[in-house]
PDBQT receptor file of N, H, CA, C and O in Angstrom, charges set to zero:
ATOM      1  N   MET A   1     132.041  63.719 128.303  1.00  0.00    +0.000 N 
ATOM      2  CA  MET A   1     130.897  64.526 127.943  1.00  0.00    +0.000 C 
ATOM      3  C   MET A   1     130.082  64.825 129.198  1.00  0.00    +0.000 C 
ATOM      4  O   MET A   1     129.682  63.922 129.933  1.00  0.00    +0.000 OA
ATOM      5  N   GLY A   2     129.850  66.105 129.419  1.00  0.00    +0.000 N 
ATOM      6  H   GLY A   2     130.175  66.839 128.822  1.00  0.00    +0.000 HD
ATOM      7  CA  GLY A   2     129.063  66.522 130.569  1.00  0.00    +0.000 C 
ATOM      8  C   GLY A   2     127.645  66.867 130.175  1.00  0.00    +0.000 C 
ATOM      9  O   GLY A   2     127.234  66.741 129.021  1.00  0.00    +0.000 OA
ATOM     10  N   ARG A   3     126.938  67.293 131.152  1.00  0.00    +0.000 N 
ATOM     11  H   ARG A   3     127.271  67.395 132.089  1.00  0.00    +0.000 HD
ATOM     12  CA  ARG A   3     125.562  67.708 130.920  1.00  0.00    +0.000 C 
ATOM     13  C   ARG A   3     125.548  69.089 130.277  1.00  0.00    +0.000 C 
ATOM     14  O   ARG A   3     126.355  69.938 130.656  1.00  0.00    +0.000 OA
ATOM     15  N   PRO A   4     124.666  69.344 129.323  1.00  0.00    +0.000 N 
ATOM     16  CA  PRO A   4     124.626  70.671 128.691  1.00  0.00    +0.000 C 
ATOM     17  C   PRO A   4     124.118  71.732 129.671  1.00  0.00    +0.000 C 
ATOM     18  O   PRO A   4     123.349  71.417 130.580  1.00  0.00    +0.000 OA
ATOM     19  N   PRO A   5     124.540  72.972 129.492  1.00  0.00    +0.000 N 
ATOM     20  CA  PRO A   5     124.092  74.026 130.407  1.00  0.00    +0.000 C 
ATOM     21  C   PRO A   5     122.596  74.304 130.250  1.00  0.00    +0.000 C 
ATOM     22  O   PRO A   5     122.044  74.218 129.153  1.00  0.00    +0.000 OA
ATOM     23  N   THR A   6     121.958  74.638 131.367  1.00  0.00    +0.000 N 
ATOM     24  H   THR A   6     122.406  74.708 132.258  1.00  0.00    +0.000 HD
ATOM     25  CA  THR A   6     120.524  74.928 131.321  1.00  0.00    +0.000 C 
ATOM     26  C   THR A   6     120.248  76.422 131.394  1.00  0.00    +0.000 C 
ATOM     27  O   THR A   6     119.144  76.871 131.084  1.00  0.00    +0.000 OA
ATOM     28  N   ARG A   7     121.252  77.193 131.803  1.00  0.00    +0.000 N 
ATOM     29  H   ARG A   7     122.149  76.829 132.054  1.00  0.00    +0.000 HD
ATOM     30  CA  ARG A   7     121.084  78.642 131.895  1.00  0.00    +0.000 C 
ATOM     31  C   ARG A   7     121.126  79.246 130.495  1.00  0.00    +0.000 C 
ATOM     32  O   ARG A   7     122.004  78.889 129.710  1.00  0.00    +0.000 OA
ATOM     33  N   PRO A   8     120.206  80.150 130.158  1.00  0.00    +0.000 N 
ATOM     34  CA  PRO A   8     120.248  80.780 128.824  1.00  0.00    +0.000 C 
ATOM     35  C   PRO A   8     121.474  81.676 128.685  1.00  0.00    +0.000 C 
ATOM     36  O   PRO A   8     121.937  82.271 129.658  1.00  0.00    +0.000 OA
ATOM     37  N   LYS A   9     121.991  81.763 127.462  1.00  0.00    +0.000 N 
ATOM     38  H   LYS A   9     121.615  81.279 126.672  1.00  0.00    +0.000 HD
ATOM     39  CA  LYS A   9     123.166  82.589 127.209  1.00  0.00    +0.000 C 
ATOM     40  C   LYS A   9     122.813  84.067 127.314  1.00  0.00    +0.000 C 
ATOM     41  O   LYS A   9     121.692  84.475 127.009  1.00  0.00    +0.000 OA
ATOM     42  N   LYS A  10     123.789  84.864 127.750  1.00  0.00    +0.000 N 
ATOM     43  H   LYS A  10     124.700  84.533 127.997  1.00  0.00    +0.000 HD
ATOM     44  CA  LYS A  10     123.593  86.312 127.790  1.00  0.00    +0.000 C 
ATOM     45  C   LYS A  10     123.719  86.854 126.372  1.00  0.00    +0.000 C 
ATOM     46  O   LYS A  10     124.560  86.406 125.593  1.00  0.00    +0.000 OA
ATOM     47  N   LEU A  11     122.884  87.808 126.057  1.00  0.00    +0.000 N 
ATOM     48  H   LEU A  11     122.201  88.172 126.690  1.00  0.00    +0.000 HD
ATOM     49  CA  LEU A  11     122.921  88.409 124.731  1.00  0.00    +0.000 C 
ATOM     50  C   LEU A  11     123.949  89.531 124.708  1.00  0.00    +0.000 C 
ATOM     51  O   LEU A  11     124.072  90.292 125.668  1.00  0.00    +0.000 OA
ATOM     52  N   ARG A  12     124.683  89.627 123.610  1.00  0.00    +0.000 N 
ATOM     53  H   ARG A  12     124.583  89.009 122.831  1.00  0.00    +0.000 HD
ATOM     54  CA  ARG A  12     125.676  90.682 123.451  1.00  0.00    +0.000 C 
ATOM     55  C   ARG A  12     124.988  92.030 123.249  1.00  0.00    +0.000 C 
ATOM     56  O   ARG A  12     123.797  92.091 122.946  1.00  0.00    +0.000 OA
ATOM     57  N   ASP A  13     125.749  93.103 123.420  1.00  0.00    +0.000 N 
ATOM     58  H   ASP A  13     126.717  93.054 123.666  1.00  0.00    +0.000 HD
ATOM     59  CA  ASP A  13     125.202  94.445 123.228  1.00  0.00    +0.000 C 
ATOM     60  C   ASP A  13     124.827  94.646 121.766  1.00  0.00    +0.000 C 
ATOM     61  O   ASP A  13     125.588  94.286 120.868  1.00  0.00    +0.000 OA
ATOM     62  N   GLY A  14     123.658  95.218 121.532  1.00  0.00    +0.000 N 
ATOM     63  H   GLY A  14     123.040  95.510 122.262  1.00  0.00    +0.000 HD
ATOM     64  CA  GLY A  14     123.217  95.502 120.176  1.00  0.00    +0.000 C 
ATOM     65  C   GLY A  14     121.702  95.443 120.067  1.00  0.00    +0.000 C 
ATOM     66  O   GLY A  14     120.990  95.365 121.068  1.00  0.00    +0.000 OA
ATOM     67  N   PHE A  15     121.234  95.481 118.841  1.00  0.00    +0.000 N 
ATOM     68  H   PHE A  15     121.813  95.544 118.028  1.00  0.00    +0.000 HD
ATOM     69  CA  PHE A  15     119.809  95.464 118.536  1.00  0.00    +0.000 C 
ATOM     70  C   PHE A  15     119.452  94.086 117.983  1.00  0.00    +0.000 C 
ATOM     71  O   PHE A  15     120.138  93.569 117.102  1.00  0.00    +0.000 OA
ATOM     72  N   TYR A  16     118.383  93.499 118.499  1.00  0.00    +0.000 N 
ATOM     73  H   TYR A  16     117.825  93.919 119.215  1.00  0.00    +0.000 HD
ATOM     74  CA  TYR A  16     118.014  92.134 118.140  1.00  0.00    +0.000 C 
ATOM     75  C   TYR A  16     116.653  92.079 117.467  1.00  0.00    +0.000 C 
ATOM     76  O   TYR A  16     115.724  92.804 117.824  1.00  0.00    +0.000 OA
ATOM     77  N   ILE A  17     116.566  91.178 116.462  1.00  0.00    +0.000 N 
ATOM     78  H   ILE A  17     117.320  90.590 116.172  1.00  0.00    +0.000 HD
ATOM     79  CA  ILE A  17     115.295  90.815 115.848  1.00  0.00    +0.000 C 
ATOM     80  C   ILE A  17     115.250  89.296 115.782  1.00  0.00    +0.000 C 
ATOM     81  O   ILE A  17     116.289  88.636 115.756  1.00  0.00    +0.000 OA
ATOM     82  N   GLU A  18     114.055  88.753 115.754  1.00  0.00    +0.000 N 
ATOM     83  H   GLU A  18     113.211  89.289 115.775  1.00  0.00    +0.000 HD
ATOM     84  CA  GLU A  18     113.893  87.312 115.604  1.00  0.00    +0.000 C 
ATOM     85  C   GLU A  18     113.255  87.047 114.252  1.00  0.00    +0.000 C 
ATOM     86  O   GLU A  18     112.247  87.660 113.899  1.00  0.00    +0.000 OA
ATOM     87  N   ILE A  19     113.849  86.126 113.493  1.00  0.00    +0.000 N 
ATOM     88  H   ILE A  19     114.667  85.628 113.779  1.00  0.00    +0.000 HD
ATOM     89  CA  ILE A  19     113.387  85.770 112.148  1.00  0.00    +0.000 C 
ATOM     90  C   ILE A  19     112.809  84.359 112.206  1.00  0.00    +0.000 C 
ATOM     91  O   ILE A  19     113.466  83.432 112.680  1.00  0.00    +0.000 OA
ATOM     92  N   ARG A  20     111.566  84.196 111.717  1.00  0.00    +0.000 N 
ATOM     93  H   ARG A  20     111.032  84.949 111.331  1.00  0.00    +0.000 HD
ATOM     94  CA  ARG A  20     110.914  82.887 111.678  1.00  0.00    +0.000 C 
ATOM     95  C   ARG A  20     110.356  82.636 110.287  1.00  0.00    +0.000 C 
ATOM     96  O   ARG A  20     110.025  83.573 109.561  1.00  0.00    +0.000 OA
ATOM     97  N   ASN A  21     110.257  81.373 109.926  1.00  0.00    +0.000 N 
ATOM     98  H   ASN A  21     110.527  80.612 110.516  1.00  0.00    +0.000 HD
ATOM     99  CA  ASN A  21     109.483  81.027 108.747  1.00  0.00    +0.000 C 
ATOM    100  C   ASN A  21     108.019  81.251 109.092  1.00  0.00    +0.000 C 
ATOM    101  O   ASN A  21     107.613  81.078 110.242  1.00  0.00    +0.000 OA
ATOM    102  N   LYS A  22     107.236  81.631 108.109  1.00  0.00    +0.000 N 
ATOM    103  H   LYS A  22     107.565  81.771 107.175  1.00  0.00    +0.000 HD
ATOM    104  CA  LYS A  22     105.823  81.902 108.368  1.00  0.00    +0.000 C 
ATOM    105  C   LYS A  22     105.142  80.627 108.861  1.00  0.00    +0.000 C 
ATOM    106  O   LYS A  22     105.223  79.574 108.227  1.00  0.00    +0.000 OA
ATOM    107  N   GLY A  23     104.469  80.745 110.004  1.00  0.00    +0.000 N 
ATOM    108  H   GLY A  23     104.403  81.600 110.518  1.00  0.00    +0.000 HD
ATOM    109  CA  GLY A  23     103.783  79.606 110.596  1.00  0.00    +0.000 C 
ATOM    110  C   GLY A  23     104.638  78.788 111.549  1.00  0.00    +0.000 C 
ATOM    111  O   GLY A  23     104.128  77.857 112.173  1.00  0.00    +0.000 OA
ATOM    112  N   ALA A  24     105.923  79.105 111.682  1.00  0.00    +0.000 N 
ATOM    113  H   ALA A  24     106.336  79.861 111.175  1.00  0.00    +0.000 HD
ATOM    114  CA  ALA A  24     106.811  78.346 112.570  1.00  0.00    +0.000 C 
ATOM    115  C   ALA A  24     106.727  78.881 113.996  1.00  0.00    +0.000 C 
ATOM    116  O   ALA A  24     106.370  80.038 114.216  1.00  0.00    +0.000 OA
ATOM    117  N   LYS A  25     107.063  78.018 114.967  1.00  0.00    +0.000 N 
ATOM    118  H   LYS A  25     107.353  77.078 114.788  1.00  0.00    +0.000 HD
ATOM    119  CA  LYS A  25     107.036  78.425 116.370  1.00  0.00    +0.000 C 
ATOM    120  C   LYS A  25     108.378  78.975 116.830  1.00  0.00    +0.000 C 
ATOM    121  O   LYS A  25     108.424  79.838 117.706  1.00  0.00    +0.000 OA
ATOM    122  N   THR A  26     109.456  78.494 116.259  1.00  0.00    +0.000 N 
ATOM    123  H   THR A  26     109.419  77.793 115.547  1.00  0.00    +0.000 HD
ATOM    124  CA  THR A  26     110.787  78.934 116.685  1.00  0.00    +0.000 C 
ATOM    125  C   THR A  26     111.492  79.636 115.538  1.00  0.00    +0.000 C 
ATOM    126  O   THR A  26     111.157  79.439 114.370  1.00  0.00    +0.000 OA
ATOM    127  N   GLY A  27     112.466  80.453 115.886  1.00  0.00    +0.000 N 
ATOM    128  H   GLY A  27     112.738  80.613 116.834  1.00  0.00    +0.000 HD
ATOM    129  CA  GLY A  27     113.226  81.175 114.878  1.00  0.00    +0.000 C 
ATOM    130  C   GLY A  27     114.647  81.396 115.353  1.00  0.00    +0.000 C 
ATOM    131  O   GLY A  27     115.093  80.795 116.330  1.00  0.00    +0.000 OA
ATOM    132  N   ILE A  28     115.355  82.268 114.645  1.00  0.00    +0.000 N 
ATOM    133  H   ILE A  28     114.993  82.756 113.850  1.00  0.00    +0.000 HD
ATOM    134  CA  ILE A  28     116.717  82.607 115.035  1.00  0.00    +0.000 C 
ATOM    135  C   ILE A  28     116.772  84.085 115.386  1.00  0.00    +0.000 C 
ATOM    136  O   ILE A  28     115.998  84.889 114.866  1.00  0.00    +0.000 OA
ATOM    137  N   LYS A  29     117.698  84.432 116.275  1.00  0.00    +0.000 N 
ATOM    138  H   LYS A  29     118.327  83.779 116.697  1.00  0.00    +0.000 HD
ATOM    139  CA  LYS A  29     117.876  85.823 116.675  1.00  0.00    +0.000 C 
ATOM    140  C   LYS A  29     119.042  86.406 115.899  1.00  0.00    +0.000 C 
ATOM    141  O   LYS A  29     120.113  85.804 115.812  1.00  0.00    +0.000 OA
ATOM    142  N   LEU A  30     118.822  87.582 115.339  1.00  0.00    +0.000 N 
ATOM    143  H   LEU A  30     117.953  88.071 115.410  1.00  0.00    +0.000 HD
ATOM    144  CA  LEU A  30     119.872  88.298 114.620  1.00  0.00    +0.000 C 
ATOM    145  C   LEU A  30     120.241  89.544 115.398  1.00  0.00    +0.000 C 
ATOM    146  O   LEU A  30     119.374  90.261 115.898  1.00  0.00    +0.000 OA
ATOM    147  N   ARG A  31     121.553  89.799 115.497  1.00  0.00    +0.000 N 
ATOM    148  H   ARG A  31     122.257  89.218 115.091  1.00  0.00    +0.000 HD
ATOM    149  CA  ARG A  31     122.037  90.985 116.209  1.00  0.00    +0.000 C 
ATOM    150  C   ARG A  31     122.639  91.949 115.208  1.00  0.00    +0.000 C 
ATOM    151  O   ARG A  31     123.367  91.544 114.301  1.00  0.00    +0.000 OA
ATOM    152  N   ARG A  32     122.337  93.212 115.373  1.00  0.00    +0.000 N 
ATOM    153  H   ARG A  32     121.746  93.541 116.110  1.00  0.00    +0.000 HD
ATOM    154  CA  ARG A  32     122.926  94.282 114.575  1.00  0.00    +0.000 C 
ATOM    155  C   ARG A  32     123.486  95.323 115.531  1.00  0.00    +0.000 C 
ATOM    156  O   ARG A  32     122.954  95.519 116.624  1.00  0.00    +0.000 OA
ATOM    157  N   ASP A  33     124.558  95.990 115.122  1.00  0.00    +0.000 N 
ATOM    158  H   ASP A  33     124.990  95.831 114.235  1.00  0.00    +0.000 HD
ATOM    159  CA  ASP A  33     125.217  96.970 115.985  1.00  0.00    +0.000 C 
ATOM    160  C   ASP A  33     124.412  98.252 116.153  1.00  0.00    +0.000 C 
ATOM    161  O   ASP A  33     124.368  98.816 117.247  1.00  0.00    +0.000 OA
ATOM    162  N   THR A  34     123.772  98.718 115.080  1.00  0.00    +0.000 N 
ATOM    163  H   THR A  34     123.807  98.260 114.192  1.00  0.00    +0.000 HD
ATOM    164  CA  THR A  34     123.048  99.984 115.143  1.00  0.00    +0.000 C 
ATOM    165  C   THR A  34     121.573  99.770 114.804  1.00  0.00    +0.000 C 
ATOM    166  O   THR A  34     121.191  98.752 114.227  1.00  0.00    +0.000 OA
ATOM    167  N   GLU A  35     120.766 100.747 115.174  1.00  0.00    +0.000 N 
ATOM    168  H   GLU A  35     121.076 101.574 115.643  1.00  0.00    +0.000 HD
ATOM    169  CA  GLU A  35     119.332 100.670 114.890  1.00  0.00    +0.000 C 
ATOM    170  C   GLU A  35     119.070 100.745 113.387  1.00  0.00    +0.000 C 
ATOM    171  O   GLU A  35     118.144 100.104 112.889  1.00  0.00    +0.000 OA
ATOM    172  N   GLU A  36     119.876 101.523 112.661  1.00  0.00    +0.000 N 
ATOM    173  H   GLU A  36     120.628 102.044 113.066  1.00  0.00    +0.000 HD
ATOM    174  CA  GLU A  36     119.708 101.628 111.209  1.00  0.00    +0.000 C 
ATOM    175  C   GLU A  36     119.957 100.281 110.537  1.00  0.00    +0.000 C 
ATOM    176  O   GLU A  36     119.230  99.900 109.620  1.00  0.00    +0.000 OA
ATOM    177  N   GLN A  37     120.980  99.559 110.988  1.00  0.00    +0.000 N 
ATOM    178  H   GLN A  37     121.571  99.868 111.733  1.00  0.00    +0.000 HD
ATOM    179  CA  GLN A  37     121.262  98.236 110.433  1.00  0.00    +0.000 C 
ATOM    180  C   GLN A  37     120.121  97.273 110.744  1.00  0.00    +0.000 C 
ATOM    181  O   GLN A  37     119.764  96.440 109.910  1.00  0.00    +0.000 OA
ATOM    182  N   MET A  38     119.547  97.385 111.942  1.00  0.00    +0.000 N 
ATOM    183  H   MET A  38     119.837  98.061 112.619  1.00  0.00    +0.000 HD
ATOM    184  CA  MET A  38     118.426  96.533 112.319  1.00  0.00    +0.000 C 
ATOM    185  C   MET A  38     117.222  96.817 111.419  1.00  0.00    +0.000 C 
ATOM    186  O   MET A  38     116.558  95.887 110.961  1.00  0.00    +0.000 OA
ATOM    187  N   LEU A  39     116.939  98.096 111.166  1.00  0.00    +0.000 N 
ATOM    188  H   LEU A  39     117.479  98.851 111.538  1.00  0.00    +0.000 HD
ATOM    189  CA  LEU A  39     115.797  98.453 110.325  1.00  0.00    +0.000 C 
ATOM    190  C   LEU A  39     115.982  97.974 108.892  1.00  0.00    +0.000 C 
ATOM    191  O   LEU A  39     115.016  97.555 108.254  1.00  0.00    +0.000 OA
ATOM    192  N   SER A  40     117.209  98.028 108.374  1.00  0.00    +0.000 N 
ATOM    193  H   SER A  40     117.993  98.368 108.892  1.00  0.00    +0.000 HD
ATOM    194  CA  SER A  40     117.450  97.530 107.019  1.00  0.00    +0.000 C 
ATOM    195  C   SER A  40     117.311  96.010 106.966  1.00  0.00    +0.000 C 
ATOM    196  O   SER A  40     116.855  95.472 105.957  1.00  0.00    +0.000 OA
ATOM    197  N   ALA A  41     117.694  95.311 108.032  1.00  0.00    +0.000 N 
ATOM    198  H   ALA A  41     118.064  95.748 108.852  1.00  0.00    +0.000 HD
ATOM    199  CA  ALA A  41     117.511  93.858 108.080  1.00  0.00    +0.000 C 
ATOM    200  C   ALA A  41     116.027  93.506 108.136  1.00  0.00    +0.000 C 
ATOM    201  O   ALA A  41     115.598  92.518 107.540  1.00  0.00    +0.000 OA
ATOM    202  N   ILE A  42     115.245  94.310 108.851  1.00  0.00    +0.000 N 
ATOM    203  H   ILE A  42     115.594  95.112 109.336  1.00  0.00    +0.000 HD
ATOM    204  CA  ILE A  42     113.795  94.076 108.914  1.00  0.00    +0.000 C 
ATOM    205  C   ILE A  42     113.189  94.211 107.525  1.00  0.00    +0.000 C 
ATOM    206  O   ILE A  42     112.382  93.376 107.117  1.00  0.00    +0.000 OA
ATOM    207  N   LYS A  43     113.573  95.258 106.793  1.00  0.00    +0.000 N 
ATOM    208  H   LYS A  43     114.229  95.936 107.124  1.00  0.00    +0.000 HD
ATOM    209  CA  LYS A  43     113.051  95.452 105.434  1.00  0.00    +0.000 C 
ATOM    210  C   LYS A  43     113.432  94.296 104.528  1.00  0.00    +0.000 C 
ATOM    211  O   LYS A  43     112.645  93.879 103.678  1.00  0.00    +0.000 OA
ATOM    212  N   GLU A  44     114.643  93.775 104.710  1.00  0.00    +0.000 N 
ATOM    213  H   GLU A  44     115.283  94.114 105.401  1.00  0.00    +0.000 HD
ATOM    214  CA  GLU A  44     115.129  92.682 103.869  1.00  0.00    +0.000 C 
ATOM    215  C   GLU A  44     114.346  91.392 104.112  1.00  0.00    +0.000 C 
ATOM    216  O   GLU A  44     113.998  90.694 103.159  1.00  0.00    +0.000 OA
ATOM    217  N   TYR A  45     114.067  91.070 105.366  1.00  0.00    +0.000 N 
ATOM    218  H   TYR A  45     114.349  91.637 106.140  1.00  0.00    +0.000 HD
ATOM    219  CA  TYR A  45     113.460  89.787 105.704  1.00  0.00    +0.000 C 
ATOM    220  C   TYR A  45     111.939  89.796 105.761  1.00  0.00    +0.000 C 
ATOM    221  O   TYR A  45     111.331  88.730 105.665  1.00  0.00    +0.000 OA
ATOM    222  N   GLU A  46     111.294  90.960 105.915  1.00  0.00    +0.000 N 
ATOM    223  H   GLU A  46     111.788  91.826 105.993  1.00  0.00    +0.000 HD
ATOM    224  CA  GLU A  46     109.850  90.968 106.145  1.00  0.00    +0.000 C 
ATOM    225  C   GLU A  46     109.042  90.477 104.945  1.00  0.00    +0.000 C 
ATOM    226  O   GLU A  46     107.878  90.111 105.105  1.00  0.00    +0.000 OA
ATOM    227  N   LYS A  47     109.625  90.462 103.760  1.00  0.00    +0.000 N 
ATOM    228  H   LYS A  47     110.570  90.760 103.631  1.00  0.00    +0.000 HD
ATOM    229  CA  LYS A  47     108.889  90.015 102.577  1.00  0.00    +0.000 C 
ATOM    230  C   LYS A  47     108.688  88.504 102.569  1.00  0.00    +0.000 C 
ATOM    231  O   LYS A  47     107.657  88.020 102.102  1.00  0.00    +0.000 OA
ATOM    232  N   ILE A  48     109.665  87.751 103.082  1.00  0.00    +0.000 N 
ATOM    233  H   ILE A  48     110.502  88.144 103.461  1.00  0.00    +0.000 HD
ATOM    234  CA  ILE A  48     109.594  86.295 102.989  1.00  0.00    +0.000 C 
ATOM    235  C   ILE A  48     109.534  85.593 104.339  1.00  0.00    +0.000 C 
ATOM    236  O   ILE A  48     109.243  84.398 104.393  1.00  0.00    +0.000 OA
ATOM    237  N   LYS A  49     109.800  86.304 105.428  1.00  0.00    +0.000 N 
ATOM    238  H   LYS A  49     110.036  87.275 105.384  1.00  0.00    +0.000 HD
ATOM    239  CA  LYS A  49     109.830  85.699 106.759  1.00  0.00    +0.000 C 
ATOM    240  C   LYS A  49     108.944  86.492 107.714  1.00  0.00    +0.000 C 
ATOM    241  O   LYS A  49     108.485  87.589 107.396  1.00  0.00    +0.000 OA
ATOM    242  N   GLU A  50     108.718  85.924 108.869  1.00  0.00    +0.000 N 
ATOM    243  H   GLU A  50     109.091  85.033 109.127  1.00  0.00    +0.000 HD
ATOM    244  CA  GLU A  50     108.013  86.612 109.945  1.00  0.00    +0.000 C 
ATOM    245  C   GLU A  50     109.076  87.252 110.836  1.00  0.00    +0.000 C 
ATOM    246  O   GLU A  50     109.984  86.563 111.301  1.00  0.00    +0.000 OA
ATOM    247  N   VAL A  51     108.975  88.561 111.079  1.00  0.00    +0.000 N 
ATOM    248  H   VAL A  51     108.238  89.120 110.701  1.00  0.00    +0.000 HD
ATOM    249  CA  VAL A  51     109.996  89.300 111.820  1.00  0.00    +0.000 C 
ATOM    250  C   VAL A  51     109.404  89.816 113.131  1.00  0.00    +0.000 C 
ATOM    251  O   VAL A  51     108.331  90.419 113.149  1.00  0.00    +0.000 OA
ATOM    252  N   ILE A  52     110.126  89.566 114.234  1.00  0.00    +0.000 N 
ATOM    253  H   ILE A  52     110.998  89.076 114.220  1.00  0.00    +0.000 HD
ATOM    254  CA  ILE A  52     109.725  90.058 115.552  1.00  0.00    +0.000 C 
ATOM    255  C   ILE A  52     110.869  90.908 116.084  1.00  0.00    +0.000 C 
ATOM    256  O   ILE A  52     112.001  90.436 116.181  1.00  0.00    +0.000 OA
ATOM    257  N   VAL A  53     110.579  92.165 116.430  1.00  0.00    +0.000 N 
ATOM    258  H   VAL A  53     109.659  92.549 116.351  1.00  0.00    +0.000 HD
ATOM    259  CA  VAL A  53     111.605  93.071 116.953  1.00  0.00    +0.000 C 
ATOM    260  C   VAL A  53     111.721  92.839 118.456  1.00  0.00    +0.000 C 
ATOM    261  O   VAL A  53     110.743  92.980 119.189  1.00  0.00    +0.000 OA
ATOM    262  N   LEU A  54     112.924  92.482 118.910  1.00  0.00    +0.000 N 
ATOM    263  H   LEU A  54     113.719  92.368 118.314  1.00  0.00    +0.000 HD
ATOM    264  CA  LEU A  54     113.159  92.239 120.334  1.00  0.00    +0.000 C 
ATOM    265  C   LEU A  54     113.651  93.488 121.043  1.00  0.00    +0.000 C 
ATOM    266  O   LEU A  54     113.396  93.654 122.236  1.00  0.00    +0.000 OA
ATOM    267  N   GLY A  55     114.354  94.374 120.338  1.00  0.00    +0.000 N 
ATOM    268  H   GLY A  55     114.562  94.239 119.369  1.00  0.00    +0.000 HD
ATOM    269  CA  GLY A  55     114.804  95.626 120.925  1.00  0.00    +0.000 C 
ATOM    270  C   GLY A  55     116.299  95.666 121.180  1.00  0.00    +0.000 C 
ATOM    271  O   GLY A  55     117.055  94.841 120.667  1.00  0.00    +0.000 OA
ATOM    272  N   GLU A  56     116.718  96.644 121.987  1.00  0.00    +0.000 N 
ATOM    273  H   GLU A  56     116.104  97.315 122.404  1.00  0.00    +0.000 HD
ATOM    274  CA  GLU A  56     118.139  96.856 122.278  1.00  0.00    +0.000 C 
ATOM    275  C   GLU A  56     118.511  96.168 123.592  1.00  0.00    +0.000 C 
ATOM    276  O   GLU A  56     117.774  96.229 124.575  1.00  0.00    +0.000 OA
ATOM    277  N   PHE A  57     119.673  95.512 123.581  1.00  0.00    +0.000 N 
ATOM    278  H   PHE A  57     120.272  95.462 122.782  1.00  0.00    +0.000 HD
ATOM    279  CA  PHE A  57     120.173  94.837 124.768  1.00  0.00    +0.000 C 
ATOM    280  C   PHE A  57     121.544  95.387 125.127  1.00  0.00    +0.000 C 
ATOM    281  O   PHE A  57     122.382  95.609 124.253  1.00  0.00    +0.000 OA
ATOM    282  N   LYS A  58     121.769  95.608 126.422  1.00  0.00    +0.000 N 
ATOM    283  H   LYS A  58     121.089  95.428 127.132  1.00  0.00    +0.000 HD
ATOM    284  CA  LYS A  58     123.079  95.996 126.948  1.00  0.00    +0.000 C 
ATOM    285  C   LYS A  58     123.337  95.173 128.197  1.00  0.00    +0.000 C 
ATOM    286  O   LYS A  58     122.483  95.080 129.079  1.00  0.00    +0.000 OA
ATOM    287  N   LYS A  59     124.509  94.583 128.265  1.00  0.00    +0.000 N 
ATOM    288  H   LYS A  59     125.202  94.659 127.549  1.00  0.00    +0.000 HD
ATOM    289  CA  LYS A  59     124.912  93.733 129.402  1.00  0.00    +0.000 C 
ATOM    290  C   LYS A  59     123.901  92.621 129.642  1.00  0.00    +0.000 C 
ATOM    291  O   LYS A  59     123.623  92.261 130.786  1.00  0.00    +0.000 OA
ATOM    292  N   GLY A  60     123.355  92.079 128.562  1.00  0.00    +0.000 N 
ATOM    293  H   GLY A  60     123.581  92.371 127.633  1.00  0.00    +0.000 HD
ATOM    294  CA  GLY A  60     122.433  90.959 128.664  1.00  0.00    +0.000 C 
ATOM    295  C   GLY A  60     121.009  91.310 129.035  1.00  0.00    +0.000 C 
ATOM    296  O   GLY A  60     120.181  90.411 129.179  1.00  0.00    +0.000 OA
ATOM    297  N   LYS A  61     120.689  92.598 129.196  1.00  0.00    +0.000 N 
ATOM    298  H   LYS A  61     121.362  93.329 129.079  1.00  0.00    +0.000 HD
ATOM    299  CA  LYS A  61     119.338  93.010 129.580  1.00  0.00    +0.000 C 
ATOM    300  C   LYS A  61     118.753  93.959 128.545  1.00  0.00    +0.000 C 
ATOM    301  O   LYS A  61     119.479  94.693 127.875  1.00  0.00    +0.000 OA
ATOM    302  N   MET A  62     117.418  93.935 128.423  1.00  0.00    +0.000 N 
ATOM    303  H   MET A  62     116.827  93.338 128.967  1.00  0.00    +0.000 HD
ATOM    304  CA  MET A  62     116.732  94.781 127.458  1.00  0.00    +0.000 C 
ATOM    305  C   MET A  62     116.753  96.236 127.930  1.00  0.00    +0.000 C 
ATOM    306  O   MET A  62     116.406  96.533 129.073  1.00  0.00    +0.000 OA
ATOM    307  N   VAL A  63     117.167  97.143 127.027  1.00  0.00    +0.000 N 
ATOM    308  H   VAL A  63     117.448  96.901 126.098  1.00  0.00    +0.000 HD
ATOM    309  CA  VAL A  63     117.221  98.567 127.348  1.00  0.00    +0.000 C 
ATOM    310  C   VAL A  63     115.949  99.256 126.880  1.00  0.00    +0.000 C 
ATOM    311  O   VAL A  63     115.239  99.869 127.677  1.00  0.00    +0.000 OA
ATOM    312  N   ASN A  64     115.664  99.154 125.594  1.00  0.00    +0.000 N 
ATOM    313  H   ASN A  64     116.241  98.656 124.947  1.00  0.00    +0.000 HD
ATOM    314  CA  ASN A  64     114.474  99.785 125.014  1.00  0.00    +0.000 C 
ATOM    315  C   ASN A  64     113.545  98.698 124.501  1.00  0.00    +0.000 C 
ATOM    316  O   ASN A  64     113.857  98.054 123.499  1.00  0.00    +0.000 OA
ATOM    317  N   PRO A  65     112.412  98.477 125.158  1.00  0.00    +0.000 N 
ATOM    318  CA  PRO A  65     111.477  97.488 124.630  1.00  0.00    +0.000 C 
ATOM    319  C   PRO A  65     110.922  97.949 123.283  1.00  0.00    +0.000 C 
ATOM    320  O   PRO A  65     110.857  99.152 123.026  1.00  0.00    +0.000 OA
ATOM    321  N   PRO A  66     110.520  97.010 122.414  1.00  0.00    +0.000 N 
ATOM    322  CA  PRO A  66     109.992  97.397 121.100  1.00  0.00    +0.000 C 
ATOM    323  C   PRO A  66     108.747  98.248 121.232  1.00  0.00    +0.000 C 
ATOM    324  O   PRO A  66     107.992  98.134 122.198  1.00  0.00    +0.000 OA
ATOM    325  N   LYS A  67     108.545  99.113 120.233  1.00  0.00    +0.000 N 
ATOM    326  H   LYS A  67     109.158  99.206 119.448  1.00  0.00    +0.000 HD
ATOM    327  CA  LYS A  67     107.412 100.048 120.242  1.00  0.00    +0.000 C 
ATOM    328  C   LYS A  67     106.185  99.426 119.637  1.00  0.00    +0.000 C 
ATOM    329  O   LYS A  67     105.139 100.071 119.563  1.00  0.00    +0.000 OA
TER     330      LYS A  67
């Protein structure tokens, strides 16, 4: 058993949102291939969770910051 990596993982190409329980500090990141899929996921989760739009990522870097 070695030491765990300290470098953050690169994000795959796509659109990302972060889903948290209301009042929580940490959440999970969800990736969708298209912006339409991301918007439908936001509508699905916003009723019961806290949703943060991270934007589009390509080659591990943010392309379009959230509006």
